[in-house]
PDB file of C-alpha atoms and ligand atoms in Angstrom:
ATOM      1  CA  MET A   1      70.730 154.010  60.753  1.00 72.00           C
ATOM      2  CA  ASP A   2      71.781 151.573  57.877  1.00 91.00           C
ATOM      3  CA  GLU A   3      69.825 148.792  59.690  1.00 95.00           C
ATOM      4  CA  LEU A   4      66.712 150.980  59.910  1.00 97.00           C
ATOM      5  CA  ILE A   5      66.895 151.852  56.231  1.00 97.00           C
ATOM      6  CA  LYS A   6      67.155 148.155  55.473  1.00 96.00           C
ATOM      7  CA  ARG A   7      64.136 147.503  57.804  1.00 97.00           C
ATOM      8  CA  ALA A   8      62.210 150.415  56.160  1.00 98.00           C
ATOM      9  CA  GLY A   9      62.965 148.886  52.653  1.00 97.00           C
ATOM     10  CA  ARG A  10      61.767 145.436  53.689  1.00 96.00           C
ATOM     11  CA  ASP A  11      58.604 146.796  55.380  1.00 97.00           C
ATOM     12  CA  LEU A  12      57.642 149.175  52.304  1.00 97.00           C
ATOM     13  CA  ALA A  13      58.565 146.479  49.748  1.00 95.00           C
ATOM     14  CA  SER A  14      56.121 143.885  51.283  1.00 94.00           C
ATOM     15  CA  SER A  15      53.286 146.498  51.299  1.00 94.00           C
ATOM     16  CA  LYS A  16      51.089 147.858  48.581  1.00 83.00           C
ATOM     17  CA  ASN A  17      49.139 150.262  50.595  1.00 95.00           C
ATOM     18  CA  VAL A  18      51.454 152.870  51.933  1.00 98.00           C
ATOM     19  CA  VAL A  19      50.364 156.335  52.634  1.00 98.00           C
ATOM     20  CA  ALA A  20      52.745 159.314  53.351  1.00 98.00           C
ATOM     21  CA  LEU A  21      52.100 162.311  55.571  1.00 98.00           C
ATOM     22  CA  THR A  22      54.534 165.090  54.824  1.00 98.00           C
ATOM     23  CA  GLY A  23      55.271 168.435  56.400  1.00 98.00           C
ATOM     24  CA  ALA A  24      57.437 171.500  55.846  1.00 98.00           C
ATOM     25  CA  GLY A  25      60.673 169.349  56.711  1.00 98.00           C
ATOM     26  CA  ILE A  26      60.549 167.392  53.360  1.00 98.00           C
ATOM     27  CA  SER A  27      61.021 170.915  51.463  1.00 98.00           C
ATOM     28  CA  VAL A  28      63.744 172.197  53.626  1.00 97.00           C
ATOM     29  CA  GLU A  29      66.334 170.655  51.179  1.00 97.00           C
ATOM     30  CA  SER A  30      64.494 172.476  48.344  1.00 98.00           C
ATOM     31  CA  GLY A  31      65.281 175.836  50.036  1.00 96.00           C
ATOM     32  CA  ILE A  32      61.917 176.409  51.791  1.00 96.00           C
ATOM     33  CA  PRO A  33      62.392 177.210  55.458  1.00 95.00           C
ATOM     34  CA  PRO A  34      60.327 175.161  58.030  1.00 96.00           C
ATOM     35  CA  PHE A  35      57.840 176.904  60.385  1.00 95.00           C
ATOM     36  CA  ARG A  36      59.166 175.724  63.686  1.00 94.00           C
ATOM     37  CA  GLY A  37      62.705 175.213  64.975  1.00 86.00           C
ATOM     38  CA  LYS A  38      66.018 176.621  63.830  1.00 84.00           C
ATOM     39  CA  GLY A  39      65.472 179.101  61.015  1.00 88.00           C
ATOM     40  CA  GLY A  40      61.711 178.556  61.255  1.00 94.00           C
ATOM     41  CA  ILE A  41      59.293 181.169  59.884  1.00 93.00           C
ATOM     42  CA  TRP A  42      57.374 181.348  63.156  1.00 93.00           C
ATOM     43  CA  GLU A  43      60.590 182.110  65.024  1.00 92.00           C
ATOM     44  CA  LYS A  44      60.585 185.512  63.310  1.00 91.00           C
ATOM     45  CA  ILE A  45      56.766 186.199  63.132  1.00 92.00           C
ATOM     46  CA  ASP A  46      53.884 185.305  65.165  1.00 92.00           C
ATOM     47  CA  PRO A  47      51.580 182.936  63.298  1.00 91.00           C
ATOM     48  CA  MET A  48      48.499 184.086  65.262  1.00 90.00           C
ATOM     49  CA  GLU A  49      49.184 187.625  64.082  1.00 89.00           C
ATOM     50  CA  PHE A  50      50.281 186.920  60.549  1.00 92.00           C
ATOM     51  CA  ALA A  51      48.714 183.718  59.438  1.00 94.00           C
ATOM     52  CA  HIS A  52      45.312 184.031  60.984  1.00 96.00           C
ATOM     53  CA  ILE A  53      42.318 184.546  58.806  1.00 97.00           C
ATOM     54  CA  ASP A  54      40.972 187.352  61.054  1.00 96.00           C
ATOM     55  CA  THR A  55      44.179 189.377  60.513  1.00 95.00           C
ATOM     56  CA  PHE A  56      44.071 188.723  56.765  1.00 96.00           C
ATOM     57  CA  MET A  57      40.524 190.048  56.401  1.00 96.00           C
ATOM     58  CA  LYS A  58      41.287 193.071  58.612  1.00 96.00           C
ATOM     59  CA  GLU A  59      44.826 193.983  57.210  1.00 96.00           C
ATOM     60  CA  PRO A  60      45.460 191.983  54.039  1.00 97.00           C
ATOM     61  CA  GLY A  61      48.284 194.366  53.070  1.00 96.00           C
ATOM     62  CA  LYS A  62      50.160 193.657  56.275  1.00 95.00           C
ATOM     63  CA  VAL A  63      49.872 189.779  55.681  1.00 96.00           C
ATOM     64  CA  TRP A  64      50.916 190.129  52.073  1.00 96.00           C
ATOM     65  CA  ASN A  65      53.936 192.392  53.068  1.00 94.00           C
ATOM     66  CA  VAL A  66      55.248 190.307  55.881  1.00 93.00           C
ATOM     67  CA  LEU A  67      54.537 186.684  54.935  1.00 94.00           C
ATOM     68  CA  LEU A  68      53.015 186.118  51.487  1.00 95.00           C
ATOM     69  CA  LYS A  69      55.335 188.167  49.314  1.00 93.00           C
ATOM     70  CA  ASP A  70      58.308 186.394  50.578  1.00 92.00           C
ATOM     71  CA  MET A  71      56.627 183.015  50.450  1.00 93.00           C
ATOM     72  CA  LYS A  72      55.870 183.569  46.747  1.00 92.00           C
ATOM     73  CA  GLU A  73      59.405 184.305  45.960  1.00 92.00           C
ATOM     74  CA  ILE A  74      60.827 181.326  47.818  1.00 94.00           C
ATOM     75  CA  ILE A  75      58.222 178.973  46.316  1.00 94.00           C
ATOM     76  CA  ASP A  76      58.756 180.271  42.868  1.00 91.00           C
ATOM     77  CA  LYS A  77      62.375 179.195  42.979  1.00 93.00           C
ATOM     78  CA  ALA A  78      62.057 175.821  44.742  1.00 96.00           C
ATOM     79  CA  LYS A  79      62.535 172.448  42.909  1.00 98.00           C
ATOM     80  CA  PRO A  80      61.628 169.094  44.132  1.00 98.00           C
ATOM     81  CA  ASN A  81      64.469 167.284  46.043  1.00 98.00           C
ATOM     82  CA  ASP A  82      65.537 163.822  46.563  1.00 98.00           C
ATOM     83  CA  ALA A  83      62.895 163.136  49.072  1.00 98.00           C
ATOM     84  CA  HIS A  84      60.039 164.329  46.808  1.00 98.00           C
ATOM     85  CA  LYS A  85      61.558 162.357  43.945  1.00 98.00           C
ATOM     86  CA  GLY A  86      61.946 159.264  46.108  1.00 98.00           C
ATOM     87  CA  LEU A  87      58.116 159.424  47.089  1.00 98.00           C
ATOM     88  CA  ALA A  88      57.226 159.751  43.323  1.00 98.00           C
ATOM     89  CA  GLU A  89      59.375 156.598  42.612  1.00 98.00           C
ATOM     90  CA  LEU A  90      57.617 154.697  45.370  1.00 97.00           C
ATOM     91  CA  GLU A  91      54.258 155.614  43.755  1.00 97.00           C
ATOM     92  CA  LYS A  92      55.620 154.424  40.378  1.00 97.00           C
ATOM     93  CA  LEU A  93      56.661 151.158  42.031  1.00 95.00           C
ATOM     94  CA  GLY A  94      53.097 150.567  43.062  1.00 95.00           C
ATOM     95  CA  ILE A  95      54.108 150.879  46.822  1.00 96.00           C
ATOM     96  CA  LEU A  96      52.917 154.387  47.729  1.00 98.00           C
ATOM     97  CA  LYS A  97      49.220 154.977  47.173  1.00 98.00           C
ATOM     98  CA  ALA A  98      48.911 158.531  48.171  1.00 98.00           C
ATOM     99  CA  VAL A  99      50.511 161.628  49.732  1.00 98.00           C
ATOM    100  CA  ILE A 100      48.735 163.695  52.394  1.00 98.00           C
ATOM    101  CA  THR A 101      50.740 166.841  52.623  1.00 98.00           C
ATOM    102  CA  GLN A 102      50.554 169.873  54.939  1.00 98.00           C
ATOM    103  CA  ASN A 103      52.721 171.916  52.483  1.00 98.00           C
ATOM    104  CA  VAL A 104      51.393 174.389  49.951  1.00 97.00           C
ATOM    105  CA  ASP A 105      54.395 174.356  47.610  1.00 97.00           C
ATOM    106  CA  GLY A 106      53.227 171.822  45.039  1.00 97.00           C
ATOM    107  CA  LEU A 107      56.649 170.087  45.093  1.00 98.00           C
ATOM    108  CA  HIS A 108      55.061 166.583  45.344  1.00 98.00           C
ATOM    109  CA  GLN A 109      53.143 166.952  42.090  1.00 98.00           C
ATOM    110  CA  LYS A 110      56.132 168.585  40.349  1.00 97.00           C
ATOM    111  CA  ALA A 111      58.112 165.551  41.494  1.00 98.00           C
ATOM    112  CA  GLY A 112      55.535 163.267  39.700  1.00 98.00           C
ATOM    113  CA  ASN A 113      53.175 162.110  42.466  1.00 98.00           C
ATOM    114  CA  ARG A 114      49.679 161.936  41.169  1.00 97.00           C
ATOM    115  CA  ASP A 115      47.474 161.438  44.124  1.00 98.00           C
ATOM    116  CA  VAL A 116      48.343 164.328  46.554  1.00 98.00           C
ATOM    117  CA  ILE A 117      45.949 165.601  49.125  1.00 98.00           C
ATOM    118  CA  GLU A 118      46.749 169.171  49.866  1.00 97.00           C
ATOM    119  CA  PHE A 119      45.489 169.440  53.376  1.00 97.00           C
ATOM    120  CA  HIS A 120      46.415 173.041  53.774  1.00 97.00           C
ATOM    121  CA  GLY A 121      45.756 174.055  50.235  1.00 96.00           C
ATOM    122  CA  ASN A 122      48.132 175.246  47.523  1.00 96.00           C
ATOM    123  CA  PHE A 123      49.906 178.593  47.203  1.00 96.00           C
ATOM    124  CA  ALA A 124      49.991 178.327  43.460  1.00 95.00           C
ATOM    125  CA  TRP A 125      46.459 179.666  43.336  1.00 96.00           C
ATOM    126  CA  GLN A 126      44.763 182.896  44.380  1.00 97.00           C
ATOM    127  CA  ARG A 127      41.165 183.740  44.617  1.00 97.00           C
ATOM    128  CA  CYS A 128      39.490 187.111  44.604  1.00 97.00           C
ATOM    129  CA  LEU A 129      37.592 187.931  47.738  1.00 97.00           C
ATOM    130  CA  GLU A 130      34.931 189.881  45.583  1.00 97.00           C
ATOM    131  CA  CYS A 131      34.207 187.967  42.487  1.00 98.00           C
ATOM    132  CA  ASN A 132      35.764 184.554  43.418  1.00 97.00           C
ATOM    133  CA  LYS A 133      37.884 184.485  40.206  1.00 96.00           C
ATOM    134  CA  VAL A 134      40.734 181.953  40.599  1.00 96.00           C
ATOM    135  CA  CYS A 135      44.112 182.750  39.075  1.00 94.00           C
ATOM    136  CA  GLU A 136      47.638 181.468  39.100  1.00 94.00           C
ATOM    137  CA  THR A 137      49.841 183.113  41.747  1.00 94.00           C
ATOM    138  CA  ARG A 138      52.718 183.570  39.138  1.00 90.00           C
ATOM    139  CA  GLU A 139      50.305 185.740  37.068  1.00 90.00           C
ATOM    140  CA  ILE A 140      49.373 188.333  39.816  1.00 90.00           C
ATOM    141  CA  ASP A 141      50.695 191.823  39.818  1.00 89.00           C
ATOM    142  CA  LEU A 142      52.790 192.323  43.038  1.00 90.00           C
ATOM    143  CA  THR A 143      53.643 195.876  42.319  1.00 92.00           C
ATOM    144  CA  GLN A 144      50.587 196.892  44.369  1.00 93.00           C
ATOM    145  CA  ILE A 145      50.178 195.272  47.752  1.00 96.00           C
ATOM    146  CA  PRO A 146      47.775 193.660  48.487  1.00 96.00           C
ATOM    147  CA  PRO A 147      47.360 192.388  44.929  1.00 96.00           C
ATOM    148  CA  ARG A 148      43.976 192.975  43.263  1.00 96.00           C
ATOM    149  CA  CYS A 149      41.792 191.349  40.765  1.00 95.00           C
ATOM    150  CA  GLU A 150      40.649 193.361  37.735  1.00 94.00           C
ATOM    151  CA  CYS A 151      37.355 193.820  39.556  1.00 96.00           C
ATOM    152  CA  GLY A 152      39.254 195.661  42.345  1.00 95.00           C
ATOM    153  CA  GLY A 153      38.792 192.765  44.981  1.00 97.00           C
ATOM    154  CA  ILE A 154      41.908 191.577  46.877  1.00 97.00           C
ATOM    155  CA  TYR A 155      43.442 188.307  46.221  1.00 97.00           C
ATOM    156  CA  ARG A 156      43.930 185.559  48.880  1.00 97.00           C
ATOM    157  CA  PRO A 157      45.961 182.436  48.492  1.00 97.00           C
ATOM    158  CA  GLU A 158      43.953 179.188  48.263  1.00 97.00           C
ATOM    159  CA  CYS A 159      45.607 178.045  51.480  1.00 97.00           C
ATOM    160  CA  VAL A 160      44.176 177.290  54.995  1.00 97.00           C
ATOM    161  CA  PHE A 161      44.888 180.135  57.347  1.00 96.00           C
ATOM    162  CA  PHE A 162      44.778 179.476  61.063  1.00 95.00           C
ATOM    163  CA  GLY A 163      41.191 179.873  62.117  1.00 95.00           C
ATOM    164  CA  GLU A 164      39.936 178.299  58.884  1.00 96.00           C
ATOM    165  CA  MET A 165      38.483 174.716  58.388  1.00 95.00           C
ATOM    166  CA  ILE A 166      40.295 172.032  56.483  1.00 96.00           C
ATOM    167  CA  PRO A 167      38.496 171.541  53.207  1.00 95.00           C
ATOM    168  CA  PRO A 168      35.923 168.786  54.306  1.00 96.00           C
ATOM    169  CA  HIS A 169      36.684 166.666  51.179  1.00 96.00           C
ATOM    170  CA  HIS A 170      40.347 166.554  52.026  1.00 97.00           C
ATOM    171  CA  LEU A 171      39.652 165.688  55.588  1.00 97.00           C
ATOM    172  CA  ILE A 172      37.301 162.807  54.674  1.00 98.00           C
ATOM    173  CA  ARG A 173      39.688 161.359  52.041  1.00 98.00           C
ATOM    174  CA  SER A 174      42.667 161.723  54.481  1.00 98.00           C
ATOM    175  CA  ARG A 175      40.915 159.967  57.391  1.00 98.00           C
ATOM    176  CA  ASP A 176      39.803 157.241  54.988  1.00 98.00           C
ATOM    177  CA  LEU A 177      43.413 156.733  53.674  1.00 98.00           C
ATOM    178  CA  ALA A 178      44.798 156.775  57.253  1.00 98.00           C
ATOM    179  CA  SER A 179      42.277 154.252  58.513  1.00 98.00           C
ATOM    180  CA  THR A 180      42.915 151.732  55.728  1.00 98.00           C
ATOM    181  CA  CYS A 181      46.634 152.038  54.984  1.00 98.00           C
ATOM    182  CA  ASP A 182      49.059 149.236  56.319  1.00 97.00           C
ATOM    183  CA  ILE A 183      52.060 151.705  56.519  1.00 98.00           C
ATOM    184  CA  MET A 184      52.046 155.429  57.146  1.00 98.00           C
ATOM    185  CA  LEU A 185      55.299 157.134  56.271  1.00 98.00           C
ATOM    186  CA  VAL A 186      55.483 160.404  58.320  1.00 98.00           C
ATOM    187  CA  VAL A 187      58.184 162.660  56.890  1.00 98.00           C
ATOM    188  CA  GLY A 188      59.362 166.182  58.125  1.00 98.00           C
ATOM    189  CA  THR A 189      56.491 167.201  60.252  1.00 98.00           C
ATOM    190  CA  SER A 190      56.548 168.415  63.904  1.00 97.00           C
ATOM    191  CA  ALA A 191      53.325 166.703  64.462  1.00 97.00           C
ATOM    192  CA  LEU A 192      52.042 169.718  66.400  1.00 95.00           C
ATOM    193  CA  VAL A 193      49.248 170.995  64.216  1.00 95.00           C
ATOM    194  CA  GLN A 194      45.908 169.320  64.183  1.00 95.00           C
ATOM    195  CA  PRO A 195      44.043 167.754  62.580  1.00 96.00           C
ATOM    196  CA  ALA A 196      46.920 166.668  60.325  1.00 97.00           C
ATOM    197  CA  ALA A 197      48.843 165.347  63.266  1.00 98.00           C
ATOM    198  CA  TYR A 198      45.883 163.069  64.098  1.00 98.00           C
ATOM    199  CA  MET A 199      46.311 161.018  60.888  1.00 98.00           C
ATOM    200  CA  PRO A 200      49.207 158.885  62.135  1.00 98.00           C
ATOM    201  CA  VAL A 201      47.198 158.237  65.282  1.00 98.00           C
ATOM    202  CA  MET A 202      44.203 157.147  63.306  1.00 98.00           C
ATOM    203  CA  ALA A 203      46.464 154.914  61.099  1.00 98.00           C
ATOM    204  CA  LYS A 204      48.017 153.358  64.201  1.00 98.00           C
ATOM    205  CA  GLN A 205      44.764 152.641  65.818  1.00 98.00           C
ATOM    206  CA  SER A 206      43.683 150.881  62.640  1.00 97.00           C
ATOM    207  CA  GLY A 207      46.600 148.634  62.736  1.00 97.00           C
ATOM    208  CA  ALA A 208      49.066 150.354  60.424  1.00 98.00           C
ATOM    209  CA  LYS A 209      52.860 150.520  61.015  1.00 98.00           C
ATOM    210  CA  ILE A 210      54.276 154.042  61.427  1.00 98.00           C
ATOM    211  CA  ILE A 211      57.590 154.915  60.128  1.00 98.00           C
ATOM    212  CA  GLU A 212      58.917 158.485  60.949  1.00 98.00           C
ATOM    213  CA  ILE A 213      61.713 160.255  59.077  1.00 98.00           C
ATOM    214  CA  ASN A 214      62.828 163.397  60.776  1.00 97.00           C
ATOM    215  CA  PRO A 215      66.176 164.751  62.208  1.00 97.00           C
ATOM    216  CA  GLU A 216      64.345 165.339  65.532  1.00 96.00           C
ATOM    217  CA  LYS A 217      62.154 163.437  67.709  1.00 97.00           C
ATOM    218  CA  THR A 218      58.571 164.710  67.832  1.00 97.00           C
ATOM    219  CA  PRO A 219      55.586 164.280  70.270  1.00 97.00           C
ATOM    220  CA  MET A 220      54.568 161.226  68.204  1.00 98.00           C
ATOM    221  CA  THR A 221      57.888 159.394  68.220  1.00 98.00           C
ATOM    222  CA  LYS A 222      57.539 157.554  71.512  1.00 97.00           C
ATOM    223  CA  SER A 223      53.804 156.796  71.478  1.00 97.00           C
ATOM    224  CA  VAL A 224      52.897 156.408  67.873  1.00 98.00           C
ATOM    225  CA  SER A 225      55.919 155.711  65.710  1.00 98.00           C
ATOM    226  CA  ASP A 226      57.002 152.047  65.428  1.00 98.00           C
ATOM    227  CA  TYR A 227      60.421 153.479  64.667  1.00 98.00           C
ATOM    228  CA  ILE A 228      62.116 156.751  63.638  1.00 98.00           C
ATOM    229  CA  ILE A 229      64.883 157.135  61.084  1.00 98.00           C
ATOM    230  CA  MET A 230      66.672 160.255  62.143  1.00 98.00           C
ATOM    231  CA  GLY A 231      68.297 162.612  59.550  1.00 97.00           C
ATOM    232  CA  GLN A 232      67.448 164.484  56.488  1.00 97.00           C
ATOM    233  CA  ALA A 233      64.602 163.226  54.256  1.00 98.00           C
ATOM    234  CA  GLY A 234      66.427 163.394  50.921  1.00 98.00           C
ATOM    235  CA  ARG A 235      69.182 161.082  51.829  1.00 98.00           C
ATOM    236  CA  ILE A 236      67.030 158.757  53.876  1.00 98.00           C
ATOM    237  CA  ILE A 237      64.369 158.295  51.233  1.00 98.00           C
ATOM    238  CA  SER A 238      66.777 157.934  48.414  1.00 98.00           C
ATOM    239  CA  ALA A 239      68.549 155.158  50.390  1.00 98.00           C
ATOM    240  CA  ILE A 240      65.169 153.433  51.103  1.00 98.00           C
ATOM    241  CA  VAL A 241      64.258 153.490  47.399  1.00 98.00           C
ATOM    242  CA  LYS A 242      67.578 151.990  46.443  1.00 97.00           C
ATOM    243  CA  GLU A 243      67.209 149.257  49.054  1.00 96.00           C
ATOM    244  CA  ILE A 244      63.644 148.428  47.818  1.00 96.00           C
ATOM    245  CA  LYS A 245      64.908 148.258  44.214  1.00 94.00           C
ATOM    246  CA  GLN A 246      67.627 145.779  45.207  1.00 90.00           C
ATOM    247  CA  GLN A 247      64.861 143.543  46.718  1.00 82.00           C
ATOM    248  CA  LEU A 248      62.469 143.679  43.766  1.00 76.00           C
TER     249      LEU A 248
HETATM  250  P1  OAD B 301      57.167 172.428  61.096  1.00 55.24           P
HETATM  251  O1  OAD B 301      57.927 173.596  60.699  1.00 55.24           O
HETATM  252  O2  OAD B 301      56.298 172.534  62.356  1.00 55.24           O
HETATM  253  O3  OAD B 301      58.121 171.194  61.342  1.00 55.24           O
HETATM  254  C1  OAD B 301      58.987 170.829  60.458  1.00 55.24           C
HETATM  255  C2  OAD B 301      59.657 169.468  60.806  1.00 55.24           C
HETATM  256  O4  OAD B 301      60.575 169.137  59.725  1.00 55.24           O
HETATM  257  C3  OAD B 301      60.387 169.484  62.226  1.00 55.24           C
HETATM  258  O5  OAD B 301      60.044 168.298  63.029  1.00 55.24           O
HETATM  259  C4  OAD B 301      62.040 169.275  61.674  1.00 55.24           C
HETATM  260  O6  OAD B 301      62.735 168.546  62.661  1.00 55.24           O
HETATM  261  C5  OAD B 301      61.840 168.520  60.525  1.00 55.24           C
HETATM  262  N1  OAD B 301      62.943 168.726  59.430  1.00 55.24           N
HETATM  263  C6  OAD B 301      63.689 169.796  59.294  1.00 55.24           C
HETATM  264  N2  OAD B 301      64.591 169.586  58.248  1.00 55.24           N
HETATM  265  C7  OAD B 301      64.315 168.305  57.792  1.00 55.24           C
HETATM  266  C8  OAD B 301      64.893 167.488  56.769  1.00 55.24           C
HETATM  267  N3  OAD B 301      65.817 167.990  55.951  1.00 55.24           N
HETATM  268  N4  OAD B 301      64.204 166.314  56.520  1.00 55.24           N
HETATM  269  C9  OAD B 301      63.223 165.878  57.365  1.00 55.24           C
HETATM  270  N5  OAD B 301      62.660 166.650  58.200  1.00 55.24           N
HETATM  271  C10 OAD B 301      63.159 167.857  58.511  1.00 55.24           C
HETATM  272  O7  OAD B 301      56.275 171.991  59.886  1.00 55.24           O
HETATM  273  P2  OAD B 301      54.909 171.273  59.824  1.00 55.24           P
HETATM  274  O8  OAD B 301      54.816 170.099  60.741  1.00 55.24           O
HETATM  275  O9  OAD B 301      54.606 170.931  58.303  1.00 55.24           O
HETATM  276  O10 OAD B 301      50.100 175.329  58.752  1.00 55.24           O
HETATM  277  O11 OAD B 301      54.008 172.364  60.309  1.00 55.24           O
HETATM  278  C11 OAD B 301      52.562 172.009  60.234  1.00 55.24           C
HETATM  279  C12 OAD B 301      51.718 173.278  59.899  1.00 55.24           C
HETATM  280  O12 OAD B 301      52.118 174.262  60.817  1.00 55.24           O
HETATM  281  C13 OAD B 301      52.059 173.868  58.523  1.00 55.24           C
HETATM  282  O13 OAD B 301      51.350 173.223  57.443  1.00 55.24           O
HETATM  283  C14 OAD B 301      51.666 175.331  58.682  1.00 55.24           C
HETATM  284  C15 OAD B 301      52.159 175.618  60.016  1.00 55.24           C
HETATM  285  O14 OAD B 301      51.810 176.623  60.784  1.00 55.24           O
HETATM  286  C16 OAD B 301      49.490 176.406  58.324  1.00 55.24           C
HETATM  287  O15 OAD B 301      49.997 177.422  57.932  1.00 55.24           O
HETATM  288  C17 OAD B 301      48.041 176.195  58.481  1.00 55.24           C
END
């Protein structure tokens, strides 16, 4: 593990065009549960039932009650951890160019990263299904479920549900970054959900080195990653940043 951290430090220090792809695992140390695996949200509820746009449109109250209300509480309390902070430091050092995140918790921006592509949207915002007014999630009244705008319309989070498209501008920018970076750092994603999971494949095909950080191996570990540093993202990313600073 120490050898791999040194190797990642060397690789990243000699690159100026690093892009990170992050998933739910990077926010686990901030108290936000992942979707899959032990303690995962999809272990308790079926995503095709509760996180699909068709269910939301038919039964918004059910989705708010079972999934979104809890999500709001958990995200409200969460703060960036050492992994988010480490990625923000890498940006300040001029090494990390952008973060493509599948997370909707806004923690990369809170940690200080300025170029963050929110592939699956951001839960901090809600949009009224009737009048399209957008407001902050922390301002909506959850004493009535589903929450409603003053026009009477129902609020939906500005997140991508299953069955919806990735916003095209995010997809175009992510593909562009993936095909031009020289290292892609893939942190805390099970690499099971497309099209996000295709970004490291695209980066690899374009000649980038792929460094994975995850306590578990994933479907991309063997065929796409150059190497995996196994463990929790907070400790590993802090150690890599320390290593880089010693080299500068
Ligand atoms: P998953 O929940 O599928 O995977 C989380 C990954 O994080 C797993 O591979 C874990 O091994 C790893 N992990 C757990 N703790 C970690 C830690 N402390 N440090 C580093 N890694 C850790 O999350 P995603 O891959 O992000 O989409 O899931 C992708 C998409 O599936 C989500 O954006 C969401 C979900 O359904 C939508 O809702 C559209």
